[in-house]
Structures are given as structure tokens and as C-alpha cells.
Backbone as a ProteinNet text record, in pm:
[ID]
protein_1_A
[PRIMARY]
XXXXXXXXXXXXXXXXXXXXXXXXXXXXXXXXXXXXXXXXXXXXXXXXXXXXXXXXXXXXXXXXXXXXXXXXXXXXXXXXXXXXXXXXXXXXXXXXXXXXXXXXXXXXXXXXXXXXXXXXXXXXXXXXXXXXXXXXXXXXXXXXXXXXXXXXXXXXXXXXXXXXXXXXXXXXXXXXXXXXXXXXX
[TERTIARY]
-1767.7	-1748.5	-1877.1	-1950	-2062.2	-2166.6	-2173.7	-2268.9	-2247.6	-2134.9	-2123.6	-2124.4	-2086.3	-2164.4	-2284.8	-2381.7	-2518.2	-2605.9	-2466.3	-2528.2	-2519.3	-2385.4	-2380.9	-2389.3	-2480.3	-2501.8	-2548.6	-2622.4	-2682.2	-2491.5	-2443.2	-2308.8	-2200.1	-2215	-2133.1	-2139.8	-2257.4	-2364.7	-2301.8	-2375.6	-2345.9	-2144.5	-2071.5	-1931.7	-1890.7	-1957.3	-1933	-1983.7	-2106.9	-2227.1	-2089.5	-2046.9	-2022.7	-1836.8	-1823.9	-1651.2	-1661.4	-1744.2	-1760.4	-1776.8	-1900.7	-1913.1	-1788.9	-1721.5	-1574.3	-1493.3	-1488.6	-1411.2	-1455.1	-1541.1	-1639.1	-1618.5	-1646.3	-1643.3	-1459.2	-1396.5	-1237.3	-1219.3	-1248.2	-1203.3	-1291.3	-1419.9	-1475.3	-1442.5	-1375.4	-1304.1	-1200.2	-1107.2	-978.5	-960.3	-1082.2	-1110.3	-1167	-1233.1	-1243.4	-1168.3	-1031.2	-970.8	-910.5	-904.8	-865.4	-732.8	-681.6	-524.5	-464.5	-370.6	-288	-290.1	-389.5	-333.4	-322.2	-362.7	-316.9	-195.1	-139.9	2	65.3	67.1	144.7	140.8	0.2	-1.8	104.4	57.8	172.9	295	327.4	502.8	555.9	473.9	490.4	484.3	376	396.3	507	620.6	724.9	731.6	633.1	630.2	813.3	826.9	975.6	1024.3	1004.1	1157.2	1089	947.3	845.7	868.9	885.8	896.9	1051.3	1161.7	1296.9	1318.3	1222.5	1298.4	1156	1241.5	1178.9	1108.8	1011.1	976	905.4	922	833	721	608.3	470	465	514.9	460.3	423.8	538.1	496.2	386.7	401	304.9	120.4	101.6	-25.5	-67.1	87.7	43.5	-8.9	38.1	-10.6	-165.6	-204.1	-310.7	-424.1	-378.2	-431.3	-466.9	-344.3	-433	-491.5	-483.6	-532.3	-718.2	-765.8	-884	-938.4	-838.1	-848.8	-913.5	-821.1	-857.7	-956.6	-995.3	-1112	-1230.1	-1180.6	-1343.5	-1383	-1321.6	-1310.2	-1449.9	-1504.7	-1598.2	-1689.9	-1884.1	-1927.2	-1863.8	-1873.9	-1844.5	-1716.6	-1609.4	-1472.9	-1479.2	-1550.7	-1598.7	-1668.7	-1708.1	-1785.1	-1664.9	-1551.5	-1438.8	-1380.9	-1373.3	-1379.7	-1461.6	-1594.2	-1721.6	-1654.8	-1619.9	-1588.2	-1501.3	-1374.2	-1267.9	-1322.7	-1431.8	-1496.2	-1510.7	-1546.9	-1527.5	-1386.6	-1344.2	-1245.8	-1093.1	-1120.7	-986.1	-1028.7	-1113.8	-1171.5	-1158.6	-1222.9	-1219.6	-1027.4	-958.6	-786.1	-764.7	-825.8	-753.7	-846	-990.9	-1039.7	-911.8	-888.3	-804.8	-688.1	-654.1	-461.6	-518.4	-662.6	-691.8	-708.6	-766.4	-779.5	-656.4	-522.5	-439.6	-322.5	-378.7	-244.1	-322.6	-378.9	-478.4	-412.7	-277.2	-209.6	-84	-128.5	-41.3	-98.4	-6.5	-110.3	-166.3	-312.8	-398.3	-321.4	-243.4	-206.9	-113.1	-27.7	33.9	-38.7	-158.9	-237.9	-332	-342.8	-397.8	-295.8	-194.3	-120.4	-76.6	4.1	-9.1	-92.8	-184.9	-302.8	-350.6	-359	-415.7	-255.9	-162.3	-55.1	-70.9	-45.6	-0.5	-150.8	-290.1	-346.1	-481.3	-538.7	-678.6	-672.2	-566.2	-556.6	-531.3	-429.3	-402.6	-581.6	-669.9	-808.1	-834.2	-816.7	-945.6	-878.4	-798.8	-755	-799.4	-746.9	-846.6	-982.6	-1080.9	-1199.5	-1262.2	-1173.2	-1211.7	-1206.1	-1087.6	-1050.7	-1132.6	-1159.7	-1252.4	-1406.5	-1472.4	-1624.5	-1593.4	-1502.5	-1450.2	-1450.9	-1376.8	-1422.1	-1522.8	-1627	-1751.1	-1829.6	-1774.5	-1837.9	-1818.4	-1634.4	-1629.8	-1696.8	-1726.9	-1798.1	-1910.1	-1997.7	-2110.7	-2149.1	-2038.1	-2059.9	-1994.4	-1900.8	-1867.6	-2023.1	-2066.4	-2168	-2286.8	-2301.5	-2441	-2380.5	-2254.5	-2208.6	-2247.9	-2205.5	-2223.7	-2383.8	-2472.5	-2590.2	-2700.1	-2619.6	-2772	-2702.1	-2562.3	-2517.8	-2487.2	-2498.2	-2489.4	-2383.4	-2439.4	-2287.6	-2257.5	-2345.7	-2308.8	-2219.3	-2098.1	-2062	-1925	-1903.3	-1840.1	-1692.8	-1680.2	-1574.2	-1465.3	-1418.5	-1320.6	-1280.7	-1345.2	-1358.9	-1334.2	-1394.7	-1386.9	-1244.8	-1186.7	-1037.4	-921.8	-999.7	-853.8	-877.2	-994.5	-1013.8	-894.4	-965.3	-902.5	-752.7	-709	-551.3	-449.5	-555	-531.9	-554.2	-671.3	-647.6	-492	-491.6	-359.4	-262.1	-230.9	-116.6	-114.1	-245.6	-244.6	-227.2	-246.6	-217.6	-94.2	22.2	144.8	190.3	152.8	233.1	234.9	143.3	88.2	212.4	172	279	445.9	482.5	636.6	659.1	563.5	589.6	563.1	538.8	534.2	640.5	682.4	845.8	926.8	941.9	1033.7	1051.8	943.9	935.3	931.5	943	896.5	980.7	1103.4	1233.9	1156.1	1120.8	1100.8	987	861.3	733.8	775.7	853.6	863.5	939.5	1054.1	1138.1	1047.9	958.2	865.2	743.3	741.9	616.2	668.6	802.7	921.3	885.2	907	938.8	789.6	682.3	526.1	563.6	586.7	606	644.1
-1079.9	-1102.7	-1155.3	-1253.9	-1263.2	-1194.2	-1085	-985.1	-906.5	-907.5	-802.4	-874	-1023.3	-1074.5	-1104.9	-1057.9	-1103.5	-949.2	-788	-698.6	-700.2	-706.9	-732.7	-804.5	-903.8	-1049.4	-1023.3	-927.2	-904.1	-833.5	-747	-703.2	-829.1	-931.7	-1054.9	-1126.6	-1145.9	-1262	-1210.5	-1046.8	-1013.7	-1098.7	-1006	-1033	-1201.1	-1237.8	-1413.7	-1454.3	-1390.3	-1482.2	-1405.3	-1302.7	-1244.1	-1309.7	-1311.5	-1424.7	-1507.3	-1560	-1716.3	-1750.5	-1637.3	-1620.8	-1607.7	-1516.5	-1464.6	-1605.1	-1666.8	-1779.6	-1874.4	-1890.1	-1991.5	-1929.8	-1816	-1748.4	-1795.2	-1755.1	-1725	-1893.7	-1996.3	-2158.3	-2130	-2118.7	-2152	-2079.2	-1952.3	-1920.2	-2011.5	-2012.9	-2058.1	-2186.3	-2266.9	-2393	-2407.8	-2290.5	-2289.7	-2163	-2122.8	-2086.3	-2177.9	-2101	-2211.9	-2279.5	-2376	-2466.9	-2375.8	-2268.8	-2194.2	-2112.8	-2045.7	-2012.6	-2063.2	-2210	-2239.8	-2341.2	-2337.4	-2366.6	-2253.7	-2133.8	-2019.3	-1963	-1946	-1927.5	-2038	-2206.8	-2264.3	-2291.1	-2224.1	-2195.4	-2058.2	-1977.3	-1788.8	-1840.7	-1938.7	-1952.4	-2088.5	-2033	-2182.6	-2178.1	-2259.1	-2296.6	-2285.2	-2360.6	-2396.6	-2291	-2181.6	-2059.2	-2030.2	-1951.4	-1923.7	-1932.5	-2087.2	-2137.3	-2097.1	-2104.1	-2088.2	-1915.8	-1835.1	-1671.2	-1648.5	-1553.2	-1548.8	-1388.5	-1388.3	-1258.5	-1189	-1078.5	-1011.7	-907.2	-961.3	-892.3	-783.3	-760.5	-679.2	-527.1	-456.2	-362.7	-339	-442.3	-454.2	-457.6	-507.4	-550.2	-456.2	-319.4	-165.7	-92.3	-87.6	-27.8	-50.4	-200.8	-205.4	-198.8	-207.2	-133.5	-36.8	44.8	198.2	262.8	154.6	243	182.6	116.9	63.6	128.3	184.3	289	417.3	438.4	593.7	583.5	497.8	501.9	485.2	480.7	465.3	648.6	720.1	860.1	891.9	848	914.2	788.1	830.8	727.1	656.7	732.6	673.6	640.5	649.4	573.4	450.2	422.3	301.2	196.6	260.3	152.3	59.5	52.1	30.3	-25.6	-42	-139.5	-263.5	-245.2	-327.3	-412.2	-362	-441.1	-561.4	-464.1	-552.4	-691.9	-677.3	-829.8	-914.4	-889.5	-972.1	-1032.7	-952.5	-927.1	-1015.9	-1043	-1070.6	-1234	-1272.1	-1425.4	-1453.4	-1372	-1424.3	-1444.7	-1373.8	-1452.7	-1570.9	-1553.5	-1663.6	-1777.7	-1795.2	-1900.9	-1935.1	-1787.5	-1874.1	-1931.6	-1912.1	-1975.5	-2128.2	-2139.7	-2263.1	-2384.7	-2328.1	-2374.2	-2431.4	-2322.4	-2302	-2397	-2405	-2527.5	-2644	-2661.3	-2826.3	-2933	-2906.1	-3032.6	-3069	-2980.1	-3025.2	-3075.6	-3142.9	-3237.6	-3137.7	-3214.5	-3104.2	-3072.5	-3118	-3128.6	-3006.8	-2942.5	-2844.6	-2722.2	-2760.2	-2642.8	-2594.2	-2699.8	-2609	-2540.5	-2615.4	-2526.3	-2419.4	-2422.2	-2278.1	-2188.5	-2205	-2130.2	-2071.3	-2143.2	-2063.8	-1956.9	-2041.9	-1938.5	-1781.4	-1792.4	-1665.9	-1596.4	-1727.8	-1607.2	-1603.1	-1748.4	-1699.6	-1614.3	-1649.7	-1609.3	-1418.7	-1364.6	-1243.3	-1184.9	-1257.2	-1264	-1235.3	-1271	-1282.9	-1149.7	-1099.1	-955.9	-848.7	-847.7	-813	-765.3	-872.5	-848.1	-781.9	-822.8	-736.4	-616.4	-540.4	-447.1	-358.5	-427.1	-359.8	-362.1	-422.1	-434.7	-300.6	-284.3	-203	-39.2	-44.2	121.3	104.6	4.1	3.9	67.7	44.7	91.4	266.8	309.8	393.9	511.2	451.3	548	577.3	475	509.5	597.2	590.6	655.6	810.6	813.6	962.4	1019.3	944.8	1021.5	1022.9	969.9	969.9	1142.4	1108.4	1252.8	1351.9	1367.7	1461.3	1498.4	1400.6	1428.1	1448.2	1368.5	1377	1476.4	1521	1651.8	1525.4	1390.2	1326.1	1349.7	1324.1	1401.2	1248	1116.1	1004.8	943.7	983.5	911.4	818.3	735.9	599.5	624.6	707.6	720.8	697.5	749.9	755.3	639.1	531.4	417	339.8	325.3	249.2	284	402.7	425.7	329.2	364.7	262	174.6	75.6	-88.1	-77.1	36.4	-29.2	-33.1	94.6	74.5	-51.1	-109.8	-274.8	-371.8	-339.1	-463.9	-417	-324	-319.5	-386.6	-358.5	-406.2	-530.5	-581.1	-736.6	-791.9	-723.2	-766.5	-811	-638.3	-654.9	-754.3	-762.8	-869.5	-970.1	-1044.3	-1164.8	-1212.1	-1083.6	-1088	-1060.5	-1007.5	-1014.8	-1138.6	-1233	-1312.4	-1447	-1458.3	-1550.8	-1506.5	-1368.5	-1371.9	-1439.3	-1365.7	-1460.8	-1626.3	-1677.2	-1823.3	-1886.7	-1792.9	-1845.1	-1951.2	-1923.8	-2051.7	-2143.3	-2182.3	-2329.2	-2348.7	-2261	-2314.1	-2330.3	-2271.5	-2319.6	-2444.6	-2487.3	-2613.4	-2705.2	-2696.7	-2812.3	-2814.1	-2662.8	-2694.9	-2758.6	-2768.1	-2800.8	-2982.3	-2982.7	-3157.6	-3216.1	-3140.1	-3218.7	-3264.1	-3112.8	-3123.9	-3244.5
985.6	843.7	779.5	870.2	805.5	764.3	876.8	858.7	775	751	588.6	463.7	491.1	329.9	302	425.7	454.9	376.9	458.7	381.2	252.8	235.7	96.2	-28.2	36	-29.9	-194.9	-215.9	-393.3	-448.8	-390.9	-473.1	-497.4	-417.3	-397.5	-525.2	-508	-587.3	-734.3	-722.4	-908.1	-928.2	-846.7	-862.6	-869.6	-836.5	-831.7	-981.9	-953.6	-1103.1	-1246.2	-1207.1	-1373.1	-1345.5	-1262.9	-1271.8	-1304.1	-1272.3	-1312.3	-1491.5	-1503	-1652.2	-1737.9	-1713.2	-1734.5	-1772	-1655.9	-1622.8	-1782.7	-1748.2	-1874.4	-2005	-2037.2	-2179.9	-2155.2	-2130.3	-2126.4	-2157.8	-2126.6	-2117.5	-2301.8	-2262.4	-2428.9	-2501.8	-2523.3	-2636.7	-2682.1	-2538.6	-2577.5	-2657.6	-2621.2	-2656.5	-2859.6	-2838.8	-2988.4	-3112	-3057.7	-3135.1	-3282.7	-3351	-3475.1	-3433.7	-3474.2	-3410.8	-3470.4	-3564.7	-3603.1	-3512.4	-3425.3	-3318.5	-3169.1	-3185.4	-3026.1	-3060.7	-3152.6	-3174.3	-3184.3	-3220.7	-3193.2	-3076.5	-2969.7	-2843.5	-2734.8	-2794.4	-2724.6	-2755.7	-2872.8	-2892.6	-2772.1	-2768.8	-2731.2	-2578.6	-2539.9	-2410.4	-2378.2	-2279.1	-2301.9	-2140.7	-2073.3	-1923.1	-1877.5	-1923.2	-1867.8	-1831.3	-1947.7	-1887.5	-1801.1	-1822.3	-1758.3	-1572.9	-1580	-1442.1	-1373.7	-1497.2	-1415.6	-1389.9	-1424.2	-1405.8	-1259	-1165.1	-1057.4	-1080.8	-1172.7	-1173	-1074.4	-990.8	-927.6	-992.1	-974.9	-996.7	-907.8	-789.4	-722.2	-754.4	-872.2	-905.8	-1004.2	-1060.1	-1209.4	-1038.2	-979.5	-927.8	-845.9	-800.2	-740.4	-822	-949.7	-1064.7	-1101.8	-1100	-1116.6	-1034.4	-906.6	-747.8	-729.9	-753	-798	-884.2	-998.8	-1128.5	-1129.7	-1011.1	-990	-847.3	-838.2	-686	-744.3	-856.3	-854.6	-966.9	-1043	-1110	-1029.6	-930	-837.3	-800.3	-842.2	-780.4	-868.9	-977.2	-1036.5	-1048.9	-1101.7	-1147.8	-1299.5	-1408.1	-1503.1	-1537.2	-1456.5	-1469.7	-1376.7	-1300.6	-1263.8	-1294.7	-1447.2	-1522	-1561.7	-1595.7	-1628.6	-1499	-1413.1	-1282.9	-1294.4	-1294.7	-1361.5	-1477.5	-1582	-1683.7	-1656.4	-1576.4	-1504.6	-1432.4	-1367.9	-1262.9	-1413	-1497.8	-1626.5	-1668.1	-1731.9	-1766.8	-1731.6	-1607.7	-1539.9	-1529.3	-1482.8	-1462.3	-1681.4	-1722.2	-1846.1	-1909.6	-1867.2	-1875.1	-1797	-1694.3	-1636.1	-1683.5	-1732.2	-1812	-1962.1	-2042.3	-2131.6	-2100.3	-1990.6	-1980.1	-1905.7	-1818.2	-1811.3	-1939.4	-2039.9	-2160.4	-2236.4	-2228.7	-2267.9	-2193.2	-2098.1	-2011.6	-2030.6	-2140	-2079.1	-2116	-2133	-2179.8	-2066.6	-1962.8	-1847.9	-1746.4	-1656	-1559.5	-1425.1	-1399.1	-1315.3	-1169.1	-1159.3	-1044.7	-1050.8	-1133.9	-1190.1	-1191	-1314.5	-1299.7	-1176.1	-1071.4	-998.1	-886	-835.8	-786.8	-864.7	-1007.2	-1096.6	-1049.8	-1120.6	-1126.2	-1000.6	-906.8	-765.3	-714.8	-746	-651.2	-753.6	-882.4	-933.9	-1015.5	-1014.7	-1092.6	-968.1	-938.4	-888.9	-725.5	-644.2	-521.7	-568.9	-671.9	-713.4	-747.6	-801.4	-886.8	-755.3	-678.8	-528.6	-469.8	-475.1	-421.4	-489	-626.7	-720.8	-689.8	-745.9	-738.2	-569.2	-442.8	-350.8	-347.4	-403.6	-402.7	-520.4	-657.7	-724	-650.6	-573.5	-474.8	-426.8	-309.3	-216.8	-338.7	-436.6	-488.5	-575.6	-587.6	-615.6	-482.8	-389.3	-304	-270.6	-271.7	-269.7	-365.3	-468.7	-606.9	-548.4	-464.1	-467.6	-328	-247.5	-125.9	-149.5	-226.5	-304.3	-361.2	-445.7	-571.6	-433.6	-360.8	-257.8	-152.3	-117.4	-71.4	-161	-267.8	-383.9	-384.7	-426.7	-483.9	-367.8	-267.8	-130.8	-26.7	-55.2	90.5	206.2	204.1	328	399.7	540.1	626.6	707.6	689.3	808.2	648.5	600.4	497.6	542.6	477.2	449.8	444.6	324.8	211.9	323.9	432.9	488.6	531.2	585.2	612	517.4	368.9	290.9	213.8	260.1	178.2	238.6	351.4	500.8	435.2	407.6	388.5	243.6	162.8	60.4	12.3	122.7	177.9	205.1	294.5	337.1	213.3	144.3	101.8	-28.7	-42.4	-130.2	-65	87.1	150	151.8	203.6	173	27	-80.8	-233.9	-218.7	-204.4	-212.4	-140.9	21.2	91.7	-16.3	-46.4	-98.8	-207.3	-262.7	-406	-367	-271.7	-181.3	-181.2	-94.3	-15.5	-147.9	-227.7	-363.6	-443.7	-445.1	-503.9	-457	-317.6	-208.5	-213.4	-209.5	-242.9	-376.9	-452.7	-629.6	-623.9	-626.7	-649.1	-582.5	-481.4	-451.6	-472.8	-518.6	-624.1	-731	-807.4	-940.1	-935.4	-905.1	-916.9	-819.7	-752	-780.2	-894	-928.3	-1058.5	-1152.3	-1188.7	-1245.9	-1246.9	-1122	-1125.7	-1182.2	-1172.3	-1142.1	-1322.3	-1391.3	-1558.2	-1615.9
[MASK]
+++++++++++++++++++++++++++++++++++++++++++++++++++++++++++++++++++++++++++++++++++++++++++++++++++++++++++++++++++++++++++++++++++++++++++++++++++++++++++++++++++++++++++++++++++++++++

């Protein structure tokens, strides 16, 4: 494992440096919206029910699994993957912003079970058909015959499976994360 974040240490770096950014723009917007709407955002958002309905993500996070799968099939529908390493850290900066009136101890269990641990599957899985784009378009443009693609489809097979497990296995348990996110409230 190390040796592949050692190869891939500059694709890491970008994906870290621009989440993070994400993360930050997403907290400093949220932070300077006018109050008419972070009193209508915290009416629309009502933790409570929030916490008592046991919703399963799992289909909603296949959907978005593959729809970052198969945009990797070309270069320029993968620019739109790219955007996504933004994109997704920059929500979960505003709902950090957006819960800041609950105690931290809440938000970080929140937050890691349903958004940043989902974020960290995510963003692997978008690296992984960053990778596949580029080992397609290098087939395409250079004729290479020692190519990847087949390899990097299995990985990215897995990491879907590991998404879904993830997200099974946090349905399954929601009831007893939420009625303790419940009590922290």
C-alpha cells in the first residue's frame, strides 16, 4: 500500500490539496450566507426527524458509483469527475458550518459515519477512473498493449462493493447510531 501512495504521491496530493479546499470554501460560504437564509436552511434542515427515519443510501451511492465509473470511459467526461474531488468536500464543508450549533461531539460522529467516511470512498473511486481515463486514452493514442484498464476495472469493482457494504452495514445499524446521536442532542 505504501508503494502505491509513494507512486502515486503527486495524484494524492492534488486530491487531498483540492478537498481540503472544497472543505474550506464549503465552511466559508456557509458561514457568510446572509441570516434569512441560514434560518430557512435551519428550519428545512430538522436533525430530529432526520435522526428518527432509518434511510438507506445505498441505492442513491450505486447510482453515484457508476455514474463516476462510466464517466471515466472518455477524457472529457472525466473532467466532471475532477470537478466532483471539489465538489463533494465543498457540501460537506457547508453542513459543517450548518450544524455549528450542535455539540462537537455529535458532529463528529455525524459527520464521519454518513458523510466523510462515504467522501473517502468517493474520492477513491473517482482517483481509480482518473486513472482508468488515462490508461483507456494512452491505449487509444499510443496502440499500448502492457495496459492497466483491466486491472483498474476489478479495483474499481471493489471499491464499489466496499462503498455498498459500508452503506448496508450503517443502514443496518442506523437505529442504534441515531438514538444515541439522539441522546448527545
Amino acid at each position: 500500500m505504501v508503494k502505491v501512495i509513494k507512486k502515486y504521491k503527486s495524484i494524492y496530493m492534488f486530491i487531498i490539496i483540492v478537498a481540503i479546499i472544497g472543505i474550506l470554501s464549503g465552511y466559508i460560504y456557509g458561514k457568510y450566507q446572509p441570516i434569512d437564509n441560514k434560518e430557512l436552511i435551519e428550519k428545512s434542515i430538522n436533525i430530529e426527524e432526520i435522526l428518527s427515519n432509518s434511510t438507506n443510501n445505498t441505492v442513491l451511492y450505486l447510482k453515484k458509483n457508476l455514474k463516476i465509473t462510466l464517466l471515466s470511459l472518455t477524457p472529457i467526461t472525466a473532467i466532471s469527475n475532477i470537478i466532483n474531488i471539489y465538489y463533494e468536500p465543498f457540501t460537506i464543508g457547508f453542513i459543517i458550518n450548518t450544524f455549528s450549533k450542535y455539540p462537537i461531539k455529535f458532529k463528529i460522529i455525524f459527520l464521519n459515519i454518513y458523510y466523510i467516511i462515504p467522501l473517502l470512498f468517493t474520492l477513491l473511486i473517482i482517483k481509480n477512473s482518473l486513472g482508468i481515463t488515462y490508461e483507456i486514452t494512452k491505449k487509444i493514442v499510443k496502440k499500448d498493449k502492457n495496459n492497466k484498464t483491466k486491472k483498474l476495472i476489478k479495483k474499481q469493482i471493489l471499491l464499489i462493493i466496499m462503498s455498498l457494504t459500508y452503506e448496508l452495514i450503517i443502514w443496518l445499524y442506523s437505529g442504534l447510531i441515531n438514538n444515541y446521536l439522539i441522546k448527545i442532542i
